[in-house]
């Protein structure tokens, strides 16, 4: 049974009818305490895009804003039980897959995904450098065999995707997005969004492609700071947009624009890297002098000795 089984009652007056629920996106990802990536990043992004996240924990990462120290993987049965419990209650319209913890986790999640073949899947492949070489290889082999055949859009950094899809690449030039898409297509993935392609003059390119060639993309000016959470933000935004029926090319274009603005408004909460601000659109508007005016609740009385608010978060 799902929320779709409880339609609004036309006999009730409008003020007594429930508002329709937002589109629901299930995310399989790790939990980590910085809030930069993993489930926290997915939840913030999906909410900012106007959808509702259904988060399923696959692993717990121990990290700060600079690096990952260790991980604890959840038992596969626990991961599956989390997902199936809510899937019996709520109708979803998109999946987001992030880090699944282990090869066993990949297999368990892939089995759940296979029961809903019509729900679009956005799969993000992070650089899993915190795993040892054997763990990395088994994880990637399982991901290639079990998740890629069900993937609508595969998202990843250019180098990460090249190492994953074309491990024997030895040409003098970088692999093109189309070549990566052809390799992904051989395993069943329909589209590949390649990020972080280095361009001259301090720009990077982000290109959506399929086996026929590039479809859409957007160039970003390179930031002078290092970010964490960009890949999870981008892939979760695409999933949220697909959940409301957007075409893949328009979903990717809008998600890239959202990511660019999130990075432009990024903030550094600790001593490590900068985090995307997924709620950049909720920041106070700038006044005529370029400073951000404080938002004042008209229903809240002014207090003369109130301490000043924190400085603006924008980083230009």
mmCIF file of C-alpha atoms in Angstrom:
data_model
loop_
_atom_site.group_PDB
_atom_site.id
_atom_site.type_symbol
_atom_site.label_atom_id
_atom_site.label_comp_id
_atom_site.label_asym_id
_atom_site.label_seq_id
_atom_site.Cartn_x
_atom_site.Cartn_y
_atom_site.Cartn_z
ATOM 1 C CA UNK A 1 0.000 0.000 0.000
ATOM 2 C CA UNK A 2 1.250 3.525 -0.751
ATOM 3 C CA UNK A 3 0.220 7.119 -0.353
ATOM 4 C CA UNK A 4 -1.309 6.864 -3.809
ATOM 5 C CA UNK A 5 -3.992 4.619 -2.259
ATOM 6 C CA UNK A 6 -5.318 7.613 -0.306
ATOM 7 C CA UNK A 7 -6.624 10.085 -2.918
ATOM 8 C CA UNK A 8 -8.186 13.342 -1.871
ATOM 9 C CA UNK A 9 -11.912 13.171 -1.192
ATOM 10 C CA UNK A 10 -13.807 15.470 -3.608
ATOM 11 C CA UNK A 11 -16.664 15.620 -1.096
ATOM 12 C CA UNK A 12 -14.483 17.471 1.418
ATOM 13 C CA UNK A 13 -14.205 21.271 1.263
ATOM 14 C CA UNK A 14 -10.810 22.483 -0.092
ATOM 15 C CA UNK A 15 -9.580 23.656 3.311
ATOM 16 C CA UNK A 16 -9.994 20.132 4.735
ATOM 17 C CA UNK A 17 -8.277 18.247 1.927
ATOM 18 C CA UNK A 18 -4.655 17.187 2.299
ATOM 19 C CA UNK A 19 -2.083 18.819 0.084
ATOM 20 C CA UNK A 20 -0.524 16.424 -2.425
ATOM 21 C CA UNK A 21 2.753 14.940 -1.260
ATOM 22 C CA UNK A 22 5.954 15.969 -3.030
ATOM 23 C CA UNK A 23 7.726 13.493 -5.283
ATOM 24 C CA UNK A 24 9.733 10.976 -3.245
ATOM 25 C CA UNK A 25 13.320 9.973 -4.038
ATOM 26 C CA UNK A 26 14.980 7.034 -2.307
ATOM 27 C CA UNK A 27 18.694 7.491 -1.701
ATOM 28 C CA UNK A 28 21.082 4.670 -0.858
ATOM 29 C CA UNK A 29 24.233 6.240 0.556
ATOM 30 C CA UNK A 30 26.619 6.390 3.482
ATOM 31 C CA UNK A 31 26.040 8.515 6.562
ATOM 32 C CA UNK A 32 28.875 10.860 7.496
ATOM 33 C CA UNK A 33 29.069 13.595 10.158
ATOM 34 C CA UNK A 34 30.344 16.549 8.125
ATOM 35 C CA UNK A 35 27.049 16.972 6.259
ATOM 36 C CA UNK A 36 28.996 17.581 3.068
ATOM 37 C CA UNK A 37 28.231 14.381 1.212
ATOM 38 C CA UNK A 38 26.442 11.087 1.693
ATOM 39 C CA UNK A 39 22.892 11.017 2.962
ATOM 40 C CA UNK A 40 23.029 14.445 4.604
ATOM 41 C CA UNK A 41 24.015 16.010 1.286
ATOM 42 C CA UNK A 42 21.348 14.042 -0.567
ATOM 43 C CA UNK A 43 18.605 15.031 1.860
ATOM 44 C CA UNK A 44 19.513 18.726 1.709
ATOM 45 C CA UNK A 45 19.733 18.706 -2.083
ATOM 46 C CA UNK A 46 16.515 16.793 -2.691
ATOM 47 C CA UNK A 47 14.674 19.071 -0.256
ATOM 48 C CA UNK A 48 16.112 22.180 -1.926
ATOM 49 C CA UNK A 49 14.806 20.880 -5.264
ATOM 50 C CA UNK A 50 11.297 20.508 -3.813
ATOM 51 C CA UNK A 51 11.152 16.714 -3.465
ATOM 52 C CA UNK A 52 11.207 14.447 -0.404
ATOM 53 C CA UNK A 53 14.149 12.181 0.406
ATOM 54 C CA UNK A 54 13.814 8.634 1.708
ATOM 55 C CA UNK A 55 17.340 7.948 3.036
ATOM 56 C CA UNK A 56 18.691 4.416 3.389
ATOM 57 C CA UNK A 57 21.978 4.074 5.297
ATOM 58 C CA UNK A 58 24.499 1.723 3.682
ATOM 59 C CA UNK A 59 27.612 2.537 5.733
ATOM 60 C CA UNK A 60 28.919 4.995 8.310
ATOM 61 C CA UNK A 61 31.977 7.017 7.345
ATOM 62 C CA UNK A 62 34.228 8.510 9.986
ATOM 63 C CA UNK A 63 35.478 11.755 8.542
ATOM 64 C CA UNK A 64 35.896 15.489 8.986
ATOM 65 C CA UNK A 65 35.768 18.193 6.328
ATOM 66 C CA UNK A 66 39.258 17.262 5.130
ATOM 67 C CA UNK A 67 39.390 13.479 4.818
ATOM 68 C CA UNK A 68 37.829 10.074 5.473
ATOM 69 C CA UNK A 69 39.450 8.128 8.331
ATOM 70 C CA UNK A 70 37.507 4.878 8.426
ATOM 71 C CA UNK A 71 34.160 3.258 7.681
ATOM 72 C CA UNK A 72 31.722 0.813 9.199
ATOM 73 C CA UNK A 73 29.581 -1.095 6.710
ATOM 74 C CA UNK A 74 26.008 -2.047 7.583
ATOM 75 C CA UNK A 75 24.885 -5.620 7.176
ATOM 76 C CA UNK A 76 23.252 -6.187 3.776
ATOM 77 C CA UNK A 77 20.035 -7.471 5.321
ATOM 78 C CA UNK A 78 19.746 -4.279 7.374
ATOM 79 C CA UNK A 79 20.135 -2.158 4.253
ATOM 80 C CA UNK A 80 17.458 -4.147 2.419
ATOM 81 C CA UNK A 81 15.048 -4.067 5.363
ATOM 82 C CA UNK A 82 15.346 -0.271 5.577
ATOM 83 C CA UNK A 83 14.432 0.073 1.918
ATOM 84 C CA UNK A 84 11.663 -2.494 1.707
ATOM 85 C CA UNK A 85 9.952 -1.232 4.876
ATOM 86 C CA UNK A 86 9.354 2.202 3.360
ATOM 87 C CA UNK A 87 8.821 0.970 -0.209
ATOM 88 C CA UNK A 88 5.766 -0.972 1.016
ATOM 89 C CA UNK A 89 4.340 2.312 2.291
ATOM 90 C CA UNK A 90 5.499 5.091 -0.046
ATOM 91 C CA UNK A 91 5.515 5.400 -3.824
ATOM 92 C CA UNK A 92 8.869 6.581 -5.177
ATOM 93 C CA UNK A 93 9.552 8.179 -8.558
ATOM 94 C CA UNK A 94 13.383 8.144 -8.650
ATOM 95 C CA UNK A 95 16.423 6.481 -7.074
ATOM 96 C CA UNK A 96 19.764 7.968 -6.109
ATOM 97 C CA UNK A 97 22.645 5.574 -5.465
ATOM 98 C CA UNK A 98 25.819 6.812 -3.811
ATOM 99 C CA UNK A 99 28.389 4.819 -1.824
ATOM 100 C CA UNK A 100 27.027 1.365 -0.981
ATOM 101 C CA UNK A 101 29.713 0.272 1.469
ATOM 102 C CA UNK A 102 30.893 -3.038 0.027
ATOM 103 C CA UNK A 103 30.425 -5.473 -2.828
ATOM 104 C CA UNK A 104 27.799 -7.248 -0.707
ATOM 105 C CA UNK A 105 26.012 -3.921 -0.232
ATOM 106 C CA UNK A 106 26.054 -3.329 -3.982
ATOM 107 C CA UNK A 107 24.484 -6.739 -4.574
ATOM 108 C CA UNK A 108 21.777 -6.180 -1.953
ATOM 109 C CA UNK A 109 20.815 -2.738 -3.259
ATOM 110 C CA UNK A 110 20.845 -3.932 -6.877
ATOM 111 C CA UNK A 111 18.318 -6.624 -5.976
ATOM 112 C CA UNK A 112 15.959 -4.000 -4.541
ATOM 113 C CA UNK A 113 16.386 -1.778 -7.601
ATOM 114 C CA UNK A 114 15.583 -4.661 -9.948
ATOM 115 C CA UNK A 115 12.059 -4.920 -8.520
ATOM 116 C CA UNK A 116 11.251 -1.400 -9.784
ATOM 117 C CA UNK A 117 12.651 -1.293 -13.348
ATOM 118 C CA UNK A 118 10.531 1.694 -14.414
ATOM 119 C CA UNK A 119 11.879 4.034 -11.707
ATOM 120 C CA UNK A 120 14.815 6.081 -13.090
ATOM 121 C CA UNK A 121 18.140 5.494 -11.343
ATOM 122 C CA UNK A 122 20.889 8.111 -10.950
ATOM 123 C CA UNK A 123 24.102 6.411 -9.824
ATOM 124 C CA UNK A 124 27.020 8.437 -8.488
ATOM 125 C CA UNK A 125 30.461 6.835 -8.441
ATOM 126 C CA UNK A 126 32.726 8.557 -5.907
ATOM 127 C CA UNK A 127 36.467 8.057 -5.678
ATOM 128 C CA UNK A 128 36.646 5.360 -2.973
ATOM 129 C CA UNK A 129 40.282 5.893 -2.056
ATOM 130 C CA UNK A 130 39.670 5.091 1.634
ATOM 131 C CA UNK A 131 39.187 1.393 0.742
ATOM 132 C CA UNK A 132 42.136 -0.907 0.251
ATOM 133 C CA UNK A 133 42.907 -2.119 -3.265
ATOM 134 C CA UNK A 134 41.134 -5.455 -2.939
ATOM 135 C CA UNK A 135 37.999 -3.855 -1.485
ATOM 136 C CA UNK A 136 37.987 -1.232 -4.229
ATOM 137 C CA UNK A 137 38.245 -3.838 -6.961
ATOM 138 C CA UNK A 138 35.472 -6.062 -5.610
ATOM 139 C CA UNK A 139 33.227 -3.020 -5.079
ATOM 140 C CA UNK A 140 33.766 -1.693 -8.603
ATOM 141 C CA UNK A 141 33.313 -5.127 -10.185
ATOM 142 C CA UNK A 142 29.970 -5.553 -8.408
ATOM 143 C CA UNK A 143 28.895 -2.006 -9.291
ATOM 144 C CA UNK A 144 29.778 -2.586 -12.960
ATOM 145 C CA UNK A 145 27.933 -5.893 -13.150
ATOM 146 C CA UNK A 146 24.858 -5.186 -11.025
ATOM 147 C CA UNK A 147 24.154 -1.429 -10.885
ATOM 148 C CA UNK A 148 25.222 -0.165 -14.313
ATOM 149 C CA UNK A 149 22.666 -2.315 -16.191
ATOM 150 C CA UNK A 150 19.901 -0.513 -14.268
ATOM 151 C CA UNK A 151 21.359 3.007 -14.477
ATOM 152 C CA UNK A 152 19.650 5.844 -16.309
ATOM 153 C CA UNK A 153 22.389 8.399 -15.574
ATOM 154 C CA UNK A 154 25.866 7.544 -14.286
ATOM 155 C CA UNK A 155 27.595 10.545 -12.669
ATOM 156 C CA UNK A 156 31.282 10.810 -11.883
ATOM 157 C CA UNK A 157 34.501 12.746 -12.184
ATOM 158 C CA UNK A 158 36.368 12.347 -15.477
ATOM 159 C CA UNK A 159 39.349 10.549 -13.927
ATOM 160 C CA UNK A 160 37.200 8.322 -11.698
ATOM 161 C CA UNK A 161 35.021 7.272 -14.637
ATOM 162 C CA UNK A 162 38.017 6.691 -16.906
ATOM 163 C CA UNK A 163 39.678 4.435 -14.325
ATOM 164 C CA UNK A 164 36.383 2.593 -13.822
ATOM 165 C CA UNK A 165 35.130 2.249 -17.399
ATOM 166 C CA UNK A 166 38.379 2.261 -19.390
ATOM 167 C CA UNK A 167 41.045 0.915 -16.995
ATOM 168 C CA UNK A 168 43.419 0.081 -19.860
ATOM 169 C CA UNK A 169 43.207 3.531 -21.463
ATOM 170 C CA UNK A 170 46.710 4.494 -22.572
ATOM 171 C CA UNK A 171 46.145 7.073 -25.304
ATOM 172 C CA UNK A 172 48.035 10.368 -25.179
ATOM 173 C CA UNK A 173 44.731 12.247 -24.934
ATOM 174 C CA UNK A 174 42.009 11.970 -22.266
ATOM 175 C CA UNK A 175 39.027 9.749 -22.984
ATOM 176 C CA UNK A 176 36.098 11.726 -24.400
ATOM 177 C CA UNK A 177 32.630 11.754 -22.810
ATOM 178 C CA UNK A 178 31.325 9.758 -25.762
ATOM 179 C CA UNK A 179 33.996 7.090 -25.316
ATOM 180 C CA UNK A 180 33.108 6.833 -21.637
ATOM 181 C CA UNK A 181 29.414 6.633 -22.537
ATOM 182 C CA UNK A 182 30.092 3.849 -25.046
ATOM 183 C CA UNK A 183 31.976 1.893 -22.375
ATOM 184 C CA UNK A 184 29.179 2.450 -19.841
ATOM 185 C CA UNK A 185 26.586 1.499 -22.462
ATOM 186 C CA UNK A 186 28.272 -1.858 -22.952
ATOM 187 C CA UNK A 187 27.269 -2.581 -19.364
ATOM 188 C CA UNK A 188 23.738 -1.204 -19.792
ATOM 189 C CA UNK A 189 23.957 2.413 -18.554
ATOM 190 C CA UNK A 190 21.977 4.781 -20.763
ATOM 191 C CA UNK A 191 23.745 8.109 -20.080
ATOM 192 C CA UNK A 192 26.979 9.287 -18.497
ATOM 193 C CA UNK A 193 27.515 12.722 -16.953
ATOM 194 C CA UNK A 194 31.262 13.341 -16.923
ATOM 195 C CA UNK A 195 32.371 16.122 -14.582
ATOM 196 C CA UNK A 196 35.656 17.903 -14.012
ATOM 197 C CA UNK A 197 36.998 17.779 -17.580
ATOM 198 C CA UNK A 198 39.979 20.132 -17.607
ATOM 199 C CA UNK A 199 39.840 22.982 -20.131
ATOM 200 C CA UNK A 200 42.268 25.835 -20.821
ATOM 201 C CA UNK A 201 41.955 29.218 -19.078
ATOM 202 C CA UNK A 202 40.902 27.904 -15.654
ATOM 203 C CA UNK A 203 37.653 26.302 -16.827
ATOM 204 C CA UNK A 204 36.273 22.789 -16.376
ATOM 205 C CA UNK A 205 33.624 21.119 -18.487
ATOM 206 C CA UNK A 206 30.743 18.868 -17.475
ATOM 207 C CA UNK A 207 29.213 16.845 -20.304
ATOM 208 C CA UNK A 208 26.197 14.533 -20.509
ATOM 209 C CA UNK A 209 26.693 11.935 -23.239
ATOM 210 C CA UNK A 210 25.354 8.685 -24.566
ATOM 211 C CA UNK A 211 26.804 6.250 -27.088
ATOM 212 C CA UNK A 212 25.840 8.583 -29.957
ATOM 213 C CA UNK A 213 27.748 11.547 -28.520
ATOM 214 C CA UNK A 214 27.427 14.601 -26.241
ATOM 215 C CA UNK A 215 23.910 15.774 -25.368
ATOM 216 C CA UNK A 216 24.292 18.791 -23.099
ATOM 217 C CA UNK A 217 26.671 20.271 -20.556
ATOM 218 C CA UNK A 218 27.972 23.367 -18.876
ATOM 219 C CA UNK A 219 31.391 24.904 -18.333
ATOM 220 C CA UNK A 220 32.353 26.161 -14.873
ATOM 221 C CA UNK A 221 35.078 28.593 -14.008
ATOM 222 C CA UNK A 222 37.498 26.802 -11.705
ATOM 223 C CA UNK A 223 37.153 27.764 -8.039
ATOM 224 C CA UNK A 224 40.281 28.542 -6.049
ATOM 225 C CA UNK A 225 39.136 26.314 -3.164
ATOM 226 C CA UNK A 226 38.575 22.578 -2.765
ATOM 227 C CA UNK A 227 35.049 21.273 -2.266
ATOM 228 C CA UNK A 228 33.570 18.074 -0.905
ATOM 229 C CA UNK A 229 30.029 16.957 -1.649
ATOM 230 C CA UNK A 230 29.772 18.284 -5.205
ATOM 231 C CA UNK A 231 29.156 14.880 -6.807
ATOM 232 C CA UNK A 232 26.469 13.865 -4.343
ATOM 233 C CA UNK A 233 24.823 17.271 -4.759
ATOM 234 C CA UNK A 234 24.756 17.029 -8.542
ATOM 235 C CA UNK A 235 23.479 13.453 -8.705
ATOM 236 C CA UNK A 236 20.815 14.018 -6.039
ATOM 237 C CA UNK A 237 19.595 17.129 -7.878
ATOM 238 C CA UNK A 238 19.257 15.144 -11.109
ATOM 239 C CA UNK A 239 17.305 12.409 -9.313
ATOM 240 C CA UNK A 240 14.960 14.990 -7.782
ATOM 241 C CA UNK A 241 14.274 16.524 -11.184
ATOM 242 C CA UNK A 242 13.719 13.158 -12.855
ATOM 243 C CA UNK A 243 11.297 12.309 -10.052
ATOM 244 C CA UNK A 244 8.881 14.964 -11.305
ATOM 245 C CA UNK A 245 9.124 13.835 -14.926
ATOM 246 C CA UNK A 246 11.853 16.079 -16.331
ATOM 247 C CA UNK A 247 13.640 14.880 -19.465
ATOM 248 C CA UNK A 248 17.198 13.787 -18.770
ATOM 249 C CA UNK A 249 18.851 16.606 -20.763
ATOM 250 C CA UNK A 250 16.859 19.336 -19.032
ATOM 251 C CA UNK A 251 17.300 17.687 -15.607
ATOM 252 C CA UNK A 252 21.073 17.623 -16.072
ATOM 253 C CA UNK A 253 21.205 21.216 -17.304
ATOM 254 C CA UNK A 254 19.177 22.489 -14.339
ATOM 255 C CA UNK A 255 21.139 20.357 -11.859
ATOM 256 C CA UNK A 256 24.455 21.710 -13.183
ATOM 257 C CA UNK A 257 23.192 25.257 -12.748
ATOM 258 C CA UNK A 258 22.049 24.406 -9.218
ATOM 259 C CA UNK A 259 25.463 22.933 -8.392
ATOM 260 C CA UNK A 260 27.305 25.966 -9.760
ATOM 261 C CA UNK A 261 25.287 28.304 -7.549
ATOM 262 C CA UNK A 262 25.669 25.977 -4.549
ATOM 263 C CA UNK A 263 29.443 26.030 -4.961
ATOM 264 C CA UNK A 264 29.500 29.785 -5.514
ATOM 265 C CA UNK A 265 27.710 30.200 -2.176
ATOM 266 C CA UNK A 266 29.883 27.570 -0.504
ATOM 267 C CA UNK A 267 31.027 27.864 3.095
ATOM 268 C CA UNK A 268 33.822 26.427 5.230
ATOM 269 C CA UNK A 269 32.442 25.225 8.591
ATOM 270 C CA UNK A 270 35.734 23.780 9.820
ATOM 271 C CA UNK A 271 39.430 23.685 8.995
ATOM 272 C CA UNK A 272 39.116 21.475 5.920
ATOM 273 C CA UNK A 273 37.343 21.826 2.602
ATOM 274 C CA UNK A 274 34.445 24.022 1.507
ATOM 275 C CA UNK A 275 30.886 22.619 1.443
ATOM 276 C CA UNK A 276 28.199 23.454 -1.132
ATOM 277 C CA UNK A 277 25.362 25.614 0.159
ATOM 278 C CA UNK A 278 22.278 23.892 -1.256
ATOM 279 C CA UNK A 279 20.046 26.609 0.186
ATOM 280 C CA UNK A 280 21.851 29.519 -1.486
ATOM 281 C CA UNK A 281 18.494 30.784 -2.721
ATOM 282 C CA UNK A 282 17.344 31.298 0.886
ATOM 283 C CA UNK A 283 20.195 33.689 1.725
ATOM 284 C CA UNK A 284 19.354 37.364 2.402
ATOM 285 C CA UNK A 285 19.356 39.500 -0.746
ATOM 286 C CA UNK A 286 22.200 41.940 -1.299
ATOM 287 C CA UNK A 287 21.506 45.621 -0.686
ATOM 288 C CA UNK A 288 22.582 48.422 -3.025
ATOM 289 C CA UNK A 289 26.068 48.561 -1.448
ATOM 290 C CA UNK A 290 26.676 44.868 -2.200
ATOM 291 C CA UNK A 291 26.238 43.710 1.392
ATOM 292 C CA UNK A 292 23.651 41.128 2.297
ATOM 293 C CA UNK A 293 20.737 42.559 4.226
ATOM 294 C CA UNK A 294 19.520 40.612 7.234
ATOM 295 C CA UNK A 295 16.132 38.953 7.022
ATOM 296 C CA UNK A 296 13.820 40.391 9.660
ATOM 297 C CA UNK A 297 10.682 38.633 10.792
ATOM 298 C CA UNK A 298 8.017 41.374 10.840
ATOM 299 C CA UNK A 299 6.240 39.527 13.643
ATOM 300 C CA UNK A 300 9.343 39.446 15.851
ATOM 301 C CA UNK A 301 9.956 42.533 18.090
ATOM 302 C CA UNK A 302 13.298 44.270 17.601
ATOM 303 C CA UNK A 303 15.772 44.076 20.490
ATOM 304 C CA UNK A 304 18.201 46.992 20.704
ATOM 305 C CA UNK A 305 21.100 45.066 22.206
ATOM 306 C CA UNK A 306 20.708 41.994 19.977
ATOM 307 C CA UNK A 307 24.171 40.816 18.861
ATOM 308 C CA UNK A 308 24.857 41.076 15.130
ATOM 309 C CA UNK A 309 24.188 38.028 12.996
ATOM 310 C CA UNK A 310 26.919 35.892 11.514
ATOM 311 C CA UNK A 311 28.660 37.159 8.365
ATOM 312 C CA UNK A 312 27.362 36.244 4.915
ATOM 313 C CA UNK A 313 28.321 32.801 3.647
ATOM 314 C CA UNK A 314 29.004 33.685 0.029
ATOM 315 C CA UNK A 315 32.532 33.087 -1.206
ATOM 316 C CA UNK A 316 33.458 35.020 -4.339
#
